[in-house]
Coordinates of C-alpha atoms in Angstrom, one line a residue:
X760 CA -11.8 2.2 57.7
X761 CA -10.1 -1.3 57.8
X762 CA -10.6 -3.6 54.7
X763 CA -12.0 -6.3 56.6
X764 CA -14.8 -3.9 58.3
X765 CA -15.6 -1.7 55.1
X766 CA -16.1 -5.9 53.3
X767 CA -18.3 -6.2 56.7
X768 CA -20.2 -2.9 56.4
X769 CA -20.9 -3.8 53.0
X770 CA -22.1 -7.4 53.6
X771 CA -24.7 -5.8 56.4
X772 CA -25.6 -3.1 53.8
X773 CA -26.1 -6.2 51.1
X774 CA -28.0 -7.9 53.8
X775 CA -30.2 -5.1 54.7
X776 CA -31.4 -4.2 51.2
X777 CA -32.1 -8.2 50.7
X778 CA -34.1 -8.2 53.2
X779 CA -35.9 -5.7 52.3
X780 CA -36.5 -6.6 48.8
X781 CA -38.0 -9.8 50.1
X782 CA -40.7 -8.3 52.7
X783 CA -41.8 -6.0 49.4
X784 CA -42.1 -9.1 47.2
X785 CA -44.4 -10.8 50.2
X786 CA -46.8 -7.9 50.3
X787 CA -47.0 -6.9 47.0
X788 CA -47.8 -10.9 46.1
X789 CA -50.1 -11.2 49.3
X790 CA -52.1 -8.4 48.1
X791 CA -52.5 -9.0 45.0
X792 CA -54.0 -12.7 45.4
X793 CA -56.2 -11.4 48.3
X794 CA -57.3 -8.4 46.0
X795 CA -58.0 -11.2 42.9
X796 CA -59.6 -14.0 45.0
X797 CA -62.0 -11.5 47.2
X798 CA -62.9 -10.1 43.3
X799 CA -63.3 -13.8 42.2
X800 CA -65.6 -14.4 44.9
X801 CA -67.9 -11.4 44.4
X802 CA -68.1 -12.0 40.7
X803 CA -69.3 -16.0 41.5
X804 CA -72.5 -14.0 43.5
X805 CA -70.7 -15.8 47.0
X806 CA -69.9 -11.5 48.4
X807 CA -70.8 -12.0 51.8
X808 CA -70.6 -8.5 53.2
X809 CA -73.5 -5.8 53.2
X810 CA -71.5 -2.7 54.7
X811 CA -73.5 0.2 56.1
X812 CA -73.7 3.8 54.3
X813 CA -71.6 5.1 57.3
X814 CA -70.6 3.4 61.2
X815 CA -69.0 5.9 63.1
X816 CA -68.1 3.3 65.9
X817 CA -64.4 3.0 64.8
X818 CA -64.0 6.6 64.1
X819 CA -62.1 6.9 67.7
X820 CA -59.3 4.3 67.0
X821 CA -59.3 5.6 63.5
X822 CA -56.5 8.4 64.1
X823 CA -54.0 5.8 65.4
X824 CA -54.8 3.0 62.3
X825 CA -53.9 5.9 59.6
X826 CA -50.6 6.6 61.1
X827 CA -50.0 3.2 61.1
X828 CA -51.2 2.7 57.6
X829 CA -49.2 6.1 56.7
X830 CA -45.7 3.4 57.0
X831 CA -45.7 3.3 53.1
X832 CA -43.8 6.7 53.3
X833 CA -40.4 4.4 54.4
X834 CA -40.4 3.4 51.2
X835 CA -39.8 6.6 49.5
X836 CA -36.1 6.9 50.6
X837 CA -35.7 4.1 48.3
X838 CA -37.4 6.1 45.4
X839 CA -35.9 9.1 45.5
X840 CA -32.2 7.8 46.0
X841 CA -31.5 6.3 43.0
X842 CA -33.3 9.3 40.7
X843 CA -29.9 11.0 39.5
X844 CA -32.6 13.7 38.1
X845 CA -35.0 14.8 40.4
X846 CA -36.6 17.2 38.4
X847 CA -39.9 15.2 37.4
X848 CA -39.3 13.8 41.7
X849 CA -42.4 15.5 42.7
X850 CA -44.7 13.7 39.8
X851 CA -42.9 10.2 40.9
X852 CA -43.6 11.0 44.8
X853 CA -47.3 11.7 43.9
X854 CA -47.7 8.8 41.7
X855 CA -46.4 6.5 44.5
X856 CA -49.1 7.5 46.6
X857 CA -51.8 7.5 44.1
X858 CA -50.4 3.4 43.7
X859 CA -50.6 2.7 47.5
X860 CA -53.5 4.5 48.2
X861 CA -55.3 2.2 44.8
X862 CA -54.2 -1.1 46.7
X863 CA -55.3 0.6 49.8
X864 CA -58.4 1.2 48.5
X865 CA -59.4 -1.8 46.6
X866 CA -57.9 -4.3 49.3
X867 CA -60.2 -2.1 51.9
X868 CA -63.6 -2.7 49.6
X869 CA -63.2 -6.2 48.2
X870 CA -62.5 -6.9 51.9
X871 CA -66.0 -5.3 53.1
X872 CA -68.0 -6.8 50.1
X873 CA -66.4 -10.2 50.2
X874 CA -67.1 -11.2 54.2
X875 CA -69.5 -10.3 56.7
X876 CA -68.8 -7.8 59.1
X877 CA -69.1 -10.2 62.0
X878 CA -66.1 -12.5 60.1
X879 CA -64.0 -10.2 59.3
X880 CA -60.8 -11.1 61.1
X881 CA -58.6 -8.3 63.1
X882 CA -55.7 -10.3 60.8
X883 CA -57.4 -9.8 57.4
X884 CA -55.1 -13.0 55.8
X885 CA -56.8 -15.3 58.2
X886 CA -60.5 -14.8 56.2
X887 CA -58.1 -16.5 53.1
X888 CA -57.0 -19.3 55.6
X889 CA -60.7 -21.2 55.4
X890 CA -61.4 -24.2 53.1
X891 CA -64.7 -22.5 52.0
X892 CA -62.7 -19.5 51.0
X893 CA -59.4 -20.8 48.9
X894 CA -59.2 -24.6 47.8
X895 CA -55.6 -24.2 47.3
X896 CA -53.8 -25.3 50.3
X897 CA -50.5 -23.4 49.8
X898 CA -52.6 -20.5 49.1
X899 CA -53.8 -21.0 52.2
X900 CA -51.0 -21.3 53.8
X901 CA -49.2 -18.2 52.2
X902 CA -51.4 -16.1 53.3
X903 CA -52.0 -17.8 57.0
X904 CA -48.4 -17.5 57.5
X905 CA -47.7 -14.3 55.3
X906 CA -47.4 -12.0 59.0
X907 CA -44.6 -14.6 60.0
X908 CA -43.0 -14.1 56.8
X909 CA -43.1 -10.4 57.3
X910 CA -42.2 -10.2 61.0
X911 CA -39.3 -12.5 59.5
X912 CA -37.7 -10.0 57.6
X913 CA -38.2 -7.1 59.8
X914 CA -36.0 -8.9 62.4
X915 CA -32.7 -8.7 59.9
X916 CA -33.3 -5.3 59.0
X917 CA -33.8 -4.2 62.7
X918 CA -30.6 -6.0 64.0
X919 CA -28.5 -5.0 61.2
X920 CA -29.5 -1.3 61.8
X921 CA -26.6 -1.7 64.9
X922 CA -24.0 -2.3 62.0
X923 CA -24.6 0.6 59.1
X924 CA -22.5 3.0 60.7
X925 CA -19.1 0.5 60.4
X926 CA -18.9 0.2 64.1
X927 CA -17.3 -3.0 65.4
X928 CA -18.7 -4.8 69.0
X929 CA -17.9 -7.7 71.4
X930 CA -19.2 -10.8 70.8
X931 CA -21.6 -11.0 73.6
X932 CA -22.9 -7.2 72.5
X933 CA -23.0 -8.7 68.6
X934 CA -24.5 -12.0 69.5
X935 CA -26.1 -12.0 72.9
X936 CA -27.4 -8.2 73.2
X937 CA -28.1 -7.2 69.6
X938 CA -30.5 -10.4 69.5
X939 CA -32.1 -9.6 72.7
X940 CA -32.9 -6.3 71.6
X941 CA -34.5 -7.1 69.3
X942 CA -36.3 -10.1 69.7
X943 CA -37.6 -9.2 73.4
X944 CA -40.4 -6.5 72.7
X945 CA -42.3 -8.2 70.0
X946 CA -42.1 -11.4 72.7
X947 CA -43.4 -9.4 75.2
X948 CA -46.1 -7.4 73.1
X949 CA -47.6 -10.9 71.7
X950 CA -47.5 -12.5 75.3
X951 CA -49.8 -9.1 76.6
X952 CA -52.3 -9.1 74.0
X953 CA -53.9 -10.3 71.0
X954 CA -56.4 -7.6 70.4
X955 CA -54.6 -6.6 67.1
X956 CA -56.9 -3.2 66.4
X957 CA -55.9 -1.9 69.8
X958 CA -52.6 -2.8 69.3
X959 CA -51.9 -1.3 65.8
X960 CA -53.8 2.0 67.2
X961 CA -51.5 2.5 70.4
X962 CA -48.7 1.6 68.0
X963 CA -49.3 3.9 65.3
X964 CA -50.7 6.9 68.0
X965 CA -47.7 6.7 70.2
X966 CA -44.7 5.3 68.6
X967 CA -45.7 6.1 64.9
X968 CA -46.8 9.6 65.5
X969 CA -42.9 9.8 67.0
X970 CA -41.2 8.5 63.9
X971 CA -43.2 9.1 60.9
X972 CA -44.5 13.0 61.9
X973 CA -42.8 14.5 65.4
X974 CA -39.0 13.4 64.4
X975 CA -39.3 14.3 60.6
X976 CA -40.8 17.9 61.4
X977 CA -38.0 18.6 63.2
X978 CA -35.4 17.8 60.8
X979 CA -37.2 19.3 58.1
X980 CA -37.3 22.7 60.6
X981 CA -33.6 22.3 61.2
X982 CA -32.3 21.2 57.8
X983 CA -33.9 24.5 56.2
X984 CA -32.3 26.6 59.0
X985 CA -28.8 25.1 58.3
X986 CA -29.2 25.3 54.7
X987 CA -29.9 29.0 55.1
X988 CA -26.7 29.5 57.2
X989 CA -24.5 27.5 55.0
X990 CA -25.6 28.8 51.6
X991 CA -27.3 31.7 52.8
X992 CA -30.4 33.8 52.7
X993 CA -33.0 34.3 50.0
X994 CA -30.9 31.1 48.0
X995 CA -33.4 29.4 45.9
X996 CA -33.8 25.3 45.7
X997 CA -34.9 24.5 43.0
X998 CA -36.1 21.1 43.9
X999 CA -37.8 22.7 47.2
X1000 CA -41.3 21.4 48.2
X1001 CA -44.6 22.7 47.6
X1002 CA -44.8 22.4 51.4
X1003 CA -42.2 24.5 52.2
X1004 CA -43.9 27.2 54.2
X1005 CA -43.0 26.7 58.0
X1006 CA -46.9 26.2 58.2
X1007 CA -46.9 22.9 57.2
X1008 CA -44.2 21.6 59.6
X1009 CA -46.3 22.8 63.0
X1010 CA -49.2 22.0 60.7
X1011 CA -47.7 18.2 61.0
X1012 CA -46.6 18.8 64.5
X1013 CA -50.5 19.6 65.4
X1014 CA -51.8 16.3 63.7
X1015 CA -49.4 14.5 65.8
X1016 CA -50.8 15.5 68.9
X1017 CA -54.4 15.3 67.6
X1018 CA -53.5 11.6 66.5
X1019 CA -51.8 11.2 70.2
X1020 CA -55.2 12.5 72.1
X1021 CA -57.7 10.7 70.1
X1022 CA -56.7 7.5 70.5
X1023 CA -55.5 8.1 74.2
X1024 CA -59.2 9.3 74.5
X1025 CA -59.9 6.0 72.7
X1026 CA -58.4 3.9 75.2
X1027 CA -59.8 5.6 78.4
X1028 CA -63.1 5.5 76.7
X1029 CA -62.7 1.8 76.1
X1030 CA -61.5 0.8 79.2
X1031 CA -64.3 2.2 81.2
X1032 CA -67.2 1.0 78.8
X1033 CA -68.1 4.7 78.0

């Protein structure tokens, strides 16, 4: 590789982990002030929202929603790269989840004890936007415009994806195609609709079942194979996973398709008022 490209490939690296770093700093500060101000609101005695023991009307789009919400898992490259020992990895992996399923968790009650059910907005963020709610205007306007500051980010990191291998393109491909790419889908999607819990339950059945289950099965199934032909039978890893029975990968592979048939289901259903 050339100076000039590797000081390029670098840069786009730079840039990419940047970016990054800024979308994490938005949500973690956006839930934590929605988490604090729904809690300041129930302890003043203004809690709004009387949730029933159980409602099983969402159950149908639920399959596609915790796919979705599953996208925390992209995060754990990060995690696990930088451990130089991974023999306490399995501790660290488990206590990331126990941390995003506690925000989870807290941001899904305070939510349903803090508003009506009948206000609750399909963009949780917007329930913070109202005078009555926050006095603080840029409060307000943090978390009005927190999903633009989000999309934001995810629009360098998606177009610098084209550039982590060290590949070099024409201008038009760099500047005219790369851009179109990326920018044209979310155009279209947000010119087609605006009901967001459809939305995020077609995009976590169909495309997130794809990425975050179906794709990693695979290479979990072919990576063990490989490693058995390169360092051969009956080796023991010591840092294997507790998981590593091929049950669990068509175990995965089966949840995946349940996911994809629920919320299919879930859209015929809802299309023809059944």
């Amino acid at each position: 590789m050339r100076g000039g490209e590797g000081r390029g490939l670098r840069l786009k690296v730079n840039q990419y982990g940047e970016a990054s770093l800024q979308r994490s700093a938005h949500c973690q500060g956006a839930f934590a002030i929605m988490i604090v101000l729904a809690l300041v609101r129930i302890g003043h005695g203004q809690g709004e929202g009387h949730p029933p023991l159980a409602d099983f009307s969402g159950v149908r789009n639920l399959f596609g929603v915790c796919v979705y919400s599953f996208m925390c898992q992209h995060s754990l490259p990060s995690l696990v790269t930088p451990v130089s020992s991974k023999r306490h990895l399995t501790r660290l992996v488990f206590l990331d989840y126990v941390l995003i399923l506690a925000f989870y968790g807290l941001l899904s009650f305070t939510a349903i004890f803090c508003f009506r059910g009948d206000s609750l907005m399909d963009m949780y963020t917007l329930n913070f936007a109202r005078c009555d709610v926050v006095g603080l205007a840029a409060v307000r306007f943090f978390l009005g415009l927190f999903p633009v500051f989000t999309i934001s980010t995810n629009f360098p990191i998606i177009a610098t994806r084209f550039h982590l291998e060290g590949g070099t393109y024409p201008w038009v491909v760099d500047r005219v195609v790369f851009p179109i790419i990326t920018l044209l889908p979310p155009v279209l999607v947000a010119f087609c609709t605006h009901d967001l819990e459809s939305l995020v339950g077609i995009t976590g059945a169909y495309a997130g079942t794809g990425i975050q289950y179906v794709t990693p099965a695979f290479l979990v199934y072919h990576c063990r194979r490989d490693t058995q032909l390169a360092f051969g039978y009956g080796t023991v890893n010591k840092h294997r996973s507790p998981f590593r029975h091929t049950f669990w990968v068509g175990f995965v592979l089966l949840w995946a398709f349940s996911c994809f048939v629920f919320v299919t289901a879930n859209i015929v259903l809802s299309e023809t008022k059944l």
